[in-house]
Coordinates of C-alpha atoms in Angstrom, one line a residue:
M638 CA 3.6 -8.6 -2.0
N639 CA 0.6 -10.4 -0.6
D640 CA -2.4 -11.1 -2.8
Q641 CA -5.9 -11.4 -1.6
A642 CA -8.9 -12.8 -3.6
S643 CA -11.6 -10.4 -4.1
S644 CA -15.4 -11.4 -4.3
D645 CA -15.2 -11.5 -8.2
G646 CA -12.3 -14.0 -8.1
T647 CA -9.5 -11.7 -9.3
E648 CA -6.5 -11.2 -7.3
Q649 CA -5.8 -7.7 -5.8
P650 CA -2.7 -6.5 -4.1
A651 CA -3.3 -6.2 -0.3
V652 CA -1.1 -3.1 -0.1
V653 CA 0.1 -0.7 -2.7
P654 CA 3.8 -0.5 -3.1
G655 CA 5.1 2.7 -1.5
A656 CA 1.9 3.3 0.5
R657 CA 2.3 4.2 4.1
S658 CA 1.2 1.6 6.5
G659 CA -2.1 2.5 8.0
S660 CA -5.7 2.1 7.4
L661 CA -7.2 0.2 4.6
E662 CA -8.8 3.4 3.4
E663 CA -5.4 5.0 2.8
S664 CA -4.3 1.9 0.8
R665 CA -7.5 2.2 -1.3
R666 CA -6.8 5.9 -1.9
A667 CA -3.2 5.2 -2.9
R668 CA -4.3 2.4 -5.3
Q669 CA -6.9 4.8 -6.8
E670 CA -4.2 7.5 -7.3
V671 CA -1.9 4.9 -9.0
D672 CA -4.8 3.7 -11.1
E673 CA -5.7 7.3 -12.2
E674 CA -2.0 8.1 -13.0
F675 CA -1.7 4.9 -15.1
S676 CA -5.0 5.5 -16.8
A677 CA -3.9 9.0 -17.9
F678 CA -0.6 7.6 -19.1
Y679 CA -2.3 4.9 -21.1
R680 CA -4.7 7.2 -22.8
R681 CA -1.8 9.5 -23.7
T682 CA 0.5 6.8 -24.9
V683 CA -1.2 3.8 -26.4
R684 CA -2.1 5.2 -29.8
P685 CA 1.3 6.9 -30.5
L686 CA 2.8 3.6 -29.3
V687 CA 0.8 1.7 -32.0
G688 CA 1.9 4.2 -34.7
F689 CA 5.6 3.9 -33.4
L690 CA 5.3 0.1 -34.0
I691 CA 3.7 0.5 -37.4
N692 CA 6.5 2.9 -38.3
Q693 CA 9.0 0.0 -37.5
G694 CA 7.1 -2.3 -39.9
A695 CA 4.4 -3.9 -37.8
S696 CA 0.9 -4.5 -39.2
L697 CA -1.8 -2.6 -37.4
P698 CA -3.2 -5.7 -35.6
V699 CA 0.2 -6.8 -34.5
A700 CA 1.1 -3.3 -33.3
A701 CA -2.1 -3.1 -31.4
D702 CA -1.6 -6.4 -29.6
I703 CA 2.0 -5.5 -28.7
A704 CA 0.9 -2.1 -27.5
Q705 CA -1.8 -3.6 -25.3
D706 CA 0.6 -6.3 -23.9
T707 CA 3.2 -3.6 -23.2
M708 CA 0.6 -1.5 -21.3
T709 CA -0.4 -4.6 -19.2
K710 CA 3.3 -5.0 -18.2
A711 CA 3.6 -1.3 -17.6
Y712 CA 0.7 -1.4 -15.1
Q713 CA 2.1 -4.4 -13.4
S714 CA 5.5 -2.6 -13.0
W715 CA 4.1 0.9 -12.6
P716 CA 5.6 1.9 -9.2
E717 CA 9.1 1.0 -10.3
L718 CA 9.0 2.8 -13.7
R719 CA 11.1 6.0 -13.8
D720 CA 10.4 7.0 -17.4
P721 CA 7.2 5.1 -18.3
R722 CA 7.1 6.4 -22.0
A723 CA 10.7 5.4 -22.7
W724 CA 10.1 2.1 -21.0
A725 CA 6.9 1.3 -23.0
H726 CA 8.7 2.2 -26.3
T727 CA 11.7 0.0 -25.5
V728 CA 9.6 -3.0 -24.4
A729 CA 7.2 -2.7 -27.4
S730 CA 10.2 -2.3 -29.8
R731 CA 11.9 -5.5 -28.4
A732 CA 8.6 -7.4 -28.5
L733 CA 8.3 -6.4 -32.2
V734 CA 11.8 -7.6 -33.0
R735 CA 11.0 -10.9 -31.2
T736 CA 7.7 -11.1 -33.3
F737 CA 9.6 -10.5 -36.5
A738 CA 12.1 -13.2 -35.6
S739 CA 9.6 -15.9 -34.7
V740 CA 6.8 -15.4 -37.2
E741 CA 6.8 -16.8 -40.7
E742 CA 5.4 -14.6 -43.3
D743 CA 1.6 -15.1 -43.5
L744 CA 0.7 -14.4 -47.2
V745 CA -3.1 -14.1 -46.5
G746 CA -4.0 -12.9 -43.1
A747 CA -7.4 -13.1 -41.6
V748 CA -9.1 -9.9 -40.7
P749 CA -8.6 -9.5 -36.9
E750 CA -11.5 -9.3 -34.4
P751 CA -12.5 -5.8 -33.3
T752 CA -10.8 -4.4 -30.1
S753 CA -10.7 -1.2 -28.3
L754 CA -7.5 -0.1 -30.3
L755 CA -8.8 -1.5 -33.5
A756 CA -12.6 -0.8 -33.6
R757 CA -13.0 -1.4 -37.3
P758 CA -10.4 -4.0 -38.5
D759 CA -11.7 -3.6 -42.1
A760 CA -10.5 0.0 -42.0
I761 CA -6.8 -0.9 -41.9
A762 CA -6.3 -0.1 -45.7
E763 CA -8.1 3.3 -45.1
W764 CA -5.8 4.0 -42.1
E765 CA -2.7 3.1 -44.1
A766 CA -3.6 5.2 -47.0
R767 CA -3.9 8.3 -44.7
Y768 CA -0.3 7.8 -43.6
D769 CA 2.0 8.4 -46.5
A770 CA 5.2 7.7 -44.4
R771 CA 4.4 4.0 -44.2
P772 CA 5.6 2.9 -47.7
M773 CA 8.7 5.2 -47.3
L774 CA 9.5 3.6 -44.0
A775 CA 9.0 0.1 -45.4
S776 CA 11.5 0.8 -48.1
L777 CA 14.3 1.5 -45.5
P778 CA 16.6 -1.2 -44.0
P779 CA 15.4 -2.4 -40.6
R780 CA 18.0 -0.4 -38.5
Q781 CA 17.3 2.9 -40.3
R782 CA 13.4 2.2 -40.1
Q783 CA 13.8 1.6 -36.4
I784 CA 15.9 4.7 -35.7
L785 CA 13.6 6.9 -37.8
A786 CA 10.6 5.5 -36.0
W787 CA 12.2 6.3 -32.6
T788 CA 12.9 9.9 -34.0
L789 CA 9.3 10.3 -35.1
A790 CA 8.2 9.3 -31.8
G791 CA 10.0 12.3 -30.4
Y792 CA 13.3 10.8 -29.1
T793 CA 16.7 12.4 -29.7
P794 CA 19.7 10.4 -31.1
G795 CA 21.3 10.5 -27.6
D796 CA 18.0 9.0 -26.1
I797 CA 17.8 6.4 -28.8
A798 CA 21.4 5.4 -28.3
D799 CA 20.8 5.0 -24.6
L800 CA 17.6 3.1 -25.0
L801 CA 18.8 0.6 -27.8
G802 CA 22.3 0.3 -26.3
L803 CA 23.9 1.5 -29.5
P804 CA 26.8 4.0 -29.9
A805 CA 25.5 7.5 -30.6
E806 CA 27.6 7.7 -33.8
T807 CA 25.7 4.6 -35.1
V808 CA 22.4 6.2 -34.3
R809 CA 23.3 9.5 -35.9
G810 CA 24.7 7.8 -39.0
N811 CA 21.6 5.6 -39.6
L812 CA 19.3 8.6 -39.0
A813 CA 21.2 10.6 -41.6
K814 CA 21.0 7.7 -44.1
A815 CA 17.3 7.3 -43.3
R816 CA 16.6 11.1 -43.8
R817 CA 18.5 11.0 -47.2
A818 CA 16.5 7.9 -48.3
A819 CA 13.3 9.5 -47.2
A820 CA 14.1 12.7 -49.2
S821 CA 15.0 10.6 -52.3
Y822 CA 11.7 8.6 -51.9
L823 CA 9.6 11.7 -51.5
A824 CA 11.4 13.4 -54.5
A825 CA 10.7 10.4 -56.7
R826 CA 7.0 10.4 -55.6
E827 CA 6.8 14.0 -56.6
G828 CA 8.2 13.2 -59.9
E829 CA 5.6 10.6 -60.5
R830 CA 2.7 13.1 -60.0

């Protein structure tokens, strides 16, 4: 793909992949359609993607960063994506695993800067308090938490097995264990009240 520098110094593709050769106007219309399609996907997907990452154990700022990076990669690969939602969840989940593997535990984290996904960073505790599932999810072993997070994001065990490259029996077994653990956790919480 050829790149041309625009007047503002950013690089723009000269031709949209898949666009018919023809006038510059056709290329611009095709780019606009791609941008509108991606924008709709972004608005529909980014917040649930952040929640999905939080359900797997990410902090809100880390989840927001990973989701934003994933969406940037999705835009760059947009014409080639067959199932953008599954692709985004897979890429984000893998990025979170890499983050967990590479980051030492920070005992006292600084309050992050405001972003479009995290407008009031000081409201993290308030947000976490609204979502009762987070402490329960945190009590699960990593694989069970991962599979339950995928399930809460709307994926079936077969989908999860395909996307994570696991045997379907492993997914179903971990999901059953996670559900039993969640039921026990909720029963214990009810007993405390």
